[in-house]
């Protein structure tokens, strides 16, 4: 796994989420499946997890790298957006747009745009708008563009010399939404029956969060309970698709069909 981008091949699929471990919970099996099909996959975490009840941001960085290995992700990076304060600002949009341009994904997976945690639904809008901006040829990546009163910090001076995202415009072909955190009917599911165990292990790589311990005992369920919940969800979405385990997604576009006899999922 690399965090450098320079001349890397474009990613086939990039999953963007607010927190480390969100992707593992909502679409990790799908990413692993894509990797097994020879696709290049990546994860962009918007925050580093410094607000978590358990563990430090450094713990979570190590755990995220371990999880990425299990999911066979070829690129993973965390931005420095404050945990618990994911806001859809111009600056944050540029940060995400710059990653889109560097990694040039064909497909972007975003969180669903409604949810309990503000970071999750804000990440959805922020991600969508960043995908749009990344395709604008004349986008100005200097953070203080249009704001001459903003203090020119050392970082900003650096950004001006080598503006992040000073790469070619790029807009992903497809944006889909991982809906597992929200009770909404998906438009399609991905069969992860063969990958369920690996996905669960990727989540359990976040030992600071999920191993049984004293800290946050009232907030966090025991590991056996976590497994039961995750399995129940995967079973439910599997049932909708006529398989054992699946992950749910939503696309805004309609499905395009070439051959009626090949449409999957039995009706009666
Ligand atoms: Zn989260």
Short mmCIF file of C-alpha atoms and ligand atoms in Angstrom, two decimals:
data_model
loop_
_atom_site.label_atom_id
_atom_site.label_comp_id
_atom_site.label_asym_id
_atom_site.label_seq_id
_atom_site.Cartn_x
_atom_site.Cartn_y
_atom_site.Cartn_z
CA UNK A 1 0.00 0.00 0.00
CA UNK A 2 1.28 3.45 -0.80
CA UNK A 3 0.31 6.88 0.38
CA UNK A 4 2.26 8.50 -2.45
CA UNK A 5 0.53 9.18 -5.67
CA UNK A 6 2.80 10.80 -8.18
CA UNK A 7 2.80 8.54 -11.23
CA UNK A 8 0.63 5.75 -9.89
CA UNK A 9 -1.94 4.16 -12.18
CA UNK A 10 -5.45 5.59 -11.80
CA UNK A 11 -7.60 3.86 -9.22
CA UNK A 12 -10.57 1.86 -10.44
CA UNK A 13 -12.52 2.43 -7.23
CA UNK A 14 -12.01 5.02 -4.48
CA UNK A 15 -14.09 4.85 -1.30
CA UNK A 16 -14.37 8.12 0.63
CA UNK A 17 -15.60 8.18 4.23
CA UNK A 18 -15.53 10.40 7.28
CA UNK A 19 -13.78 8.09 9.75
CA UNK A 20 -11.25 5.31 9.68
CA UNK A 21 -13.28 2.09 9.96
CA UNK A 22 -16.37 3.50 8.14
CA UNK A 23 -15.29 1.89 4.87
CA UNK A 24 -14.59 -1.40 6.66
CA UNK A 25 -18.14 -1.37 7.99
CA UNK A 26 -20.01 -0.22 4.89
CA UNK A 27 -18.18 -1.40 1.75
CA UNK A 28 -15.01 -3.28 2.74
CA UNK A 29 -16.21 -6.56 1.25
CA UNK A 30 -16.93 -4.84 -2.05
CA UNK A 31 -13.46 -3.28 -2.17
CA UNK A 32 -11.87 -6.66 -1.48
CA UNK A 33 -13.99 -8.24 -4.19
CA UNK A 34 -12.87 -5.60 -6.69
CA UNK A 35 -9.22 -6.20 -5.72
CA UNK A 36 -9.70 -9.93 -6.26
CA UNK A 37 -10.97 -9.09 -9.75
CA UNK A 38 -7.72 -7.27 -10.41
CA UNK A 39 -9.05 -3.76 -9.84
CA UNK A 40 -7.00 -1.04 -8.12
CA UNK A 41 -8.84 0.22 -5.07
CA UNK A 42 -8.25 3.04 -2.59
CA UNK A 43 -9.65 4.55 0.58
CA UNK A 44 -9.69 8.23 1.54
CA UNK A 45 -10.54 8.83 5.20
CA UNK A 46 -11.42 12.48 5.77
CA UNK A 47 -10.41 12.53 9.46
CA UNK A 48 -7.78 10.86 11.61
CA UNK A 49 -9.92 9.81 14.57
CA UNK A 50 -8.50 12.04 17.29
CA UNK A 51 -11.89 12.46 19.00
CA UNK A 52 -12.50 8.75 19.60
CA UNK A 53 -13.22 7.60 23.16
CA UNK A 54 -10.76 4.77 22.68
CA UNK A 55 -7.20 4.94 21.31
CA UNK A 56 -5.25 7.78 19.71
CA UNK A 57 -5.08 8.99 16.11
CA UNK A 58 -1.69 7.19 15.84
CA UNK A 59 -3.23 3.88 16.98
CA UNK A 60 -5.93 4.29 14.40
CA UNK A 61 -3.41 5.07 11.63
CA UNK A 62 -1.66 1.76 12.29
CA UNK A 63 -4.94 -0.10 12.50
CA UNK A 64 -6.15 1.50 9.25
CA UNK A 65 -2.97 0.34 7.48
CA UNK A 66 -3.52 -3.18 8.81
CA UNK A 67 -7.17 -3.15 7.67
CA UNK A 68 -6.14 -1.87 4.23
CA UNK A 69 -3.75 -4.81 3.89
CA UNK A 70 -6.55 -7.27 4.66
CA UNK A 71 -8.83 -5.56 2.10
CA UNK A 72 -5.95 -5.52 -0.45
CA UNK A 73 -6.34 -1.81 -1.00
CA UNK A 74 -3.51 -0.30 -3.04
CA UNK A 75 -3.76 3.25 -1.71
CA UNK A 76 -5.03 4.74 1.54
CA UNK A 77 -4.70 8.18 3.03
CA UNK A 78 -6.32 10.23 5.79
CA UNK A 79 -6.87 13.96 5.42
CA UNK A 80 -6.49 16.35 8.36
CA UNK A 81 -10.12 17.46 8.61
CA UNK A 82 -11.03 17.65 12.33
CA UNK A 83 -12.82 14.57 13.65
CA UNK A 84 -16.39 15.45 14.63
CA UNK A 85 -16.20 18.61 12.53
CA UNK A 86 -16.42 17.50 8.93
CA UNK A 87 -17.72 20.64 7.26
CA UNK A 88 -18.51 21.26 3.62
CA UNK A 89 -16.15 24.22 3.25
CA UNK A 90 -14.29 25.41 0.17
CA UNK A 91 -10.98 24.42 1.74
CA UNK A 92 -12.16 20.88 2.47
CA UNK A 93 -13.64 20.52 -1.00
CA UNK A 94 -10.28 21.46 -2.51
CA UNK A 95 -8.52 18.88 -0.34
CA UNK A 96 -10.80 16.12 -1.57
CA UNK A 97 -10.82 17.39 -5.19
CA UNK A 98 -7.04 17.33 -5.18
CA UNK A 99 -7.06 13.64 -4.19
CA UNK A 100 -9.62 12.90 -6.93
CA UNK A 101 -7.29 14.48 -9.47
CA UNK A 102 -4.24 12.63 -8.20
CA UNK A 103 -5.90 9.22 -7.94
CA UNK A 104 -8.24 9.59 -10.97
CA UNK A 105 -10.81 6.98 -9.86
CA UNK A 106 -13.39 5.68 -12.32
CA UNK A 107 -15.82 4.88 -9.50
CA UNK A 108 -16.21 6.78 -6.23
CA UNK A 109 -18.08 5.29 -3.28
CA UNK A 110 -19.50 7.94 -0.94
CA UNK A 111 -21.49 7.58 2.29
CA UNK A 112 -25.27 7.92 1.91
CA UNK A 113 -26.41 11.54 2.27
CA UNK A 114 -28.61 11.03 5.32
CA UNK A 115 -27.62 9.62 8.69
CA UNK A 116 -27.31 10.02 12.43
CA UNK A 117 -23.71 11.25 12.50
CA UNK A 118 -23.25 14.70 10.94
CA UNK A 119 -19.74 13.74 9.75
CA UNK A 120 -21.26 10.92 7.67
CA UNK A 121 -23.90 12.90 5.80
CA UNK A 122 -21.63 15.91 5.41
CA UNK A 123 -18.91 13.66 3.93
CA UNK A 124 -21.46 12.64 1.30
CA UNK A 125 -22.16 16.18 0.08
CA UNK A 126 -18.54 17.22 0.46
CA UNK A 127 -17.43 14.19 -1.58
CA UNK A 128 -19.98 14.80 -4.33
CA UNK A 129 -19.12 18.47 -4.70
CA UNK A 130 -15.39 17.67 -4.67
CA UNK A 131 -15.93 15.16 -7.52
CA UNK A 132 -17.64 17.89 -9.50
CA UNK A 133 -14.97 20.52 -8.78
CA UNK A 134 -12.15 18.11 -9.68
CA UNK A 135 -13.42 18.15 -13.25
CA UNK A 136 -13.26 21.90 -13.68
CA UNK A 137 -10.29 22.84 -15.86
CA UNK A 138 -9.97 26.34 -14.44
CA UNK A 139 -10.32 25.42 -10.76
CA UNK A 140 -7.98 27.51 -8.61
CA UNK A 141 -6.42 25.30 -5.94
CA UNK A 142 -4.90 28.07 -3.82
CA UNK A 143 -6.90 27.88 -0.62
CA UNK A 144 -7.19 31.62 -0.22
CA UNK A 145 -8.22 32.26 -3.82
CA UNK A 146 -10.58 35.18 -3.71
CA UNK A 147 -9.79 35.91 -0.06
CA UNK A 148 -6.86 38.32 -0.02
CA UNK A 149 -7.32 38.99 3.69
CA UNK A 150 -6.46 35.40 4.65
CA UNK A 151 -3.06 35.23 6.37
CA UNK A 152 -0.42 33.67 4.17
CA UNK A 153 0.90 30.90 6.42
CA UNK A 154 4.03 28.92 5.57
CA UNK A 155 1.81 26.06 4.41
CA UNK A 156 -0.20 28.36 2.20
CA UNK A 157 2.95 29.87 0.71
CA UNK A 158 4.05 26.32 -0.04
CA UNK A 159 0.64 25.54 -1.54
CA UNK A 160 0.96 28.57 -3.79
CA UNK A 161 4.29 27.44 -5.17
CA UNK A 162 3.16 23.86 -5.60
CA UNK A 163 -0.60 24.00 -5.46
CA UNK A 164 -2.05 20.70 -4.42
CA UNK A 165 -4.04 19.17 -7.23
CA UNK A 166 -2.13 21.02 -9.92
CA UNK A 167 -2.88 17.99 -12.03
CA UNK A 168 -5.20 17.45 -14.95
CA UNK A 169 -8.93 17.81 -14.32
CA UNK A 170 -10.67 14.54 -13.60
CA UNK A 171 -14.26 13.61 -12.83
CA UNK A 172 -15.20 10.07 -11.83
CA UNK A 173 -17.50 8.27 -14.28
CA UNK A 174 -19.67 6.81 -11.54
CA UNK A 175 -20.63 7.83 -8.00
CA UNK A 176 -22.41 5.31 -5.80
CA UNK A 177 -23.51 5.57 -2.19
CA UNK A 178 -22.85 3.02 0.56
CA UNK A 179 -26.13 2.93 2.50
CA UNK A 180 -25.42 0.47 5.32
CA UNK A 181 -25.52 3.12 8.07
CA UNK A 182 -29.00 4.29 7.10
CA UNK A 183 -32.35 2.55 6.79
CA UNK A 184 -33.02 3.11 3.11
CA UNK A 185 -33.74 0.57 0.41
CA UNK A 186 -30.61 0.04 -1.72
CA UNK A 187 -30.84 0.05 -5.52
CA UNK A 188 -28.33 -2.80 -5.70
CA UNK A 189 -26.29 -5.04 -3.42
CA UNK A 190 -22.87 -6.64 -3.88
CA UNK A 191 -22.50 -10.31 -2.98
CA UNK A 192 -19.77 -10.58 -0.33
CA UNK A 193 -20.57 -14.12 0.81
CA UNK A 194 -17.00 -15.33 0.21
CA UNK A 195 -15.50 -12.19 1.72
CA UNK A 196 -17.53 -11.76 4.86
CA UNK A 197 -14.85 -13.21 7.18
CA UNK A 198 -12.07 -11.10 5.69
CA UNK A 199 -14.19 -7.99 5.96
CA UNK A 200 -14.92 -8.76 9.60
CA UNK A 201 -11.19 -9.25 10.26
CA UNK A 202 -10.49 -5.88 8.61
CA UNK A 203 -12.87 -4.26 11.07
CA UNK A 204 -11.36 -6.15 13.98
CA UNK A 205 -7.96 -4.76 12.97
CA UNK A 206 -9.19 -1.64 14.80
CA UNK A 207 -8.22 -3.24 18.10
CA UNK A 208 -8.31 0.07 19.96
CA UNK A 209 -12.00 0.35 19.05
CA UNK A 210 -13.37 -3.15 19.06
CA UNK A 211 -11.44 -5.38 21.42
CA UNK A 212 -13.24 -5.91 24.72
CA UNK A 213 -11.89 -3.41 27.28
CA UNK A 214 -12.87 -1.11 30.14
CA UNK A 215 -12.72 2.28 28.35
CA UNK A 216 -16.07 3.20 26.84
CA UNK A 217 -17.65 -0.09 27.96
CA UNK A 218 -21.07 1.54 28.09
CA UNK A 219 -20.68 3.00 24.59
CA UNK A 220 -19.23 0.00 22.77
CA UNK A 221 -20.85 -3.43 22.53
CA UNK A 222 -18.80 -6.55 23.25
CA UNK A 223 -17.05 -8.15 20.29
CA UNK A 224 -19.46 -11.09 20.07
CA UNK A 225 -22.36 -8.67 19.89
CA UNK A 226 -20.62 -6.62 17.16
CA UNK A 227 -20.17 -9.76 15.09
CA UNK A 228 -23.83 -10.72 15.52
CA UNK A 229 -24.98 -7.26 14.43
CA UNK A 230 -22.69 -7.11 11.42
CA UNK A 231 -23.70 -10.58 10.37
CA UNK A 232 -27.41 -9.74 10.73
CA UNK A 233 -27.04 -6.70 8.48
CA UNK A 234 -25.03 -8.58 5.86
CA UNK A 235 -27.59 -11.41 5.97
CA UNK A 236 -30.47 -9.00 5.52
CA UNK A 237 -28.96 -7.38 2.43
CA UNK A 238 -27.89 -10.80 1.20
CA UNK A 239 -31.50 -11.93 1.44
CA UNK A 240 -32.60 -8.99 -0.73
CA UNK A 241 -30.14 -10.10 -3.41
CA UNK A 242 -30.76 -13.83 -3.10
CA UNK A 243 -27.29 -14.56 -1.67
CA UNK A 244 -25.96 -15.20 1.85
CA UNK A 245 -24.11 -11.95 2.65
CA UNK A 246 -24.17 -8.63 0.78
CA UNK A 247 -23.38 -4.93 1.10
CA UNK A 248 -26.03 -2.35 0.09
CA UNK A 249 -25.56 0.57 -2.32
CA UNK A 250 -27.64 3.20 -3.98
CA UNK A 251 -27.15 4.82 -7.37
CA UNK A 252 -29.07 7.92 -8.38
CA UNK A 253 -29.18 6.87 -12.04
CA UNK A 254 -31.47 4.21 -13.48
CA UNK A 255 -30.09 0.82 -14.46
CA UNK A 256 -29.39 0.25 -18.17
CA UNK A 257 -30.20 -3.24 -19.45
CA UNK A 258 -29.03 -4.92 -22.65
CA UNK A 259 -30.45 -8.45 -22.24
CA UNK A 260 -33.57 -9.09 -20.15
CA UNK A 261 -32.61 -12.73 -19.61
CA UNK A 262 -29.46 -11.73 -17.73
CA UNK A 263 -31.04 -9.47 -15.09
CA UNK A 264 -30.07 -11.01 -11.72
CA UNK A 265 -32.21 -11.49 -8.56
CA UNK A 266 -35.30 -13.69 -8.76
CA UNK A 267 -38.75 -12.06 -8.67
CA UNK A 268 -40.99 -14.93 -7.52
ZN1 LIG B 1 -18.04 7.03 11.09
#
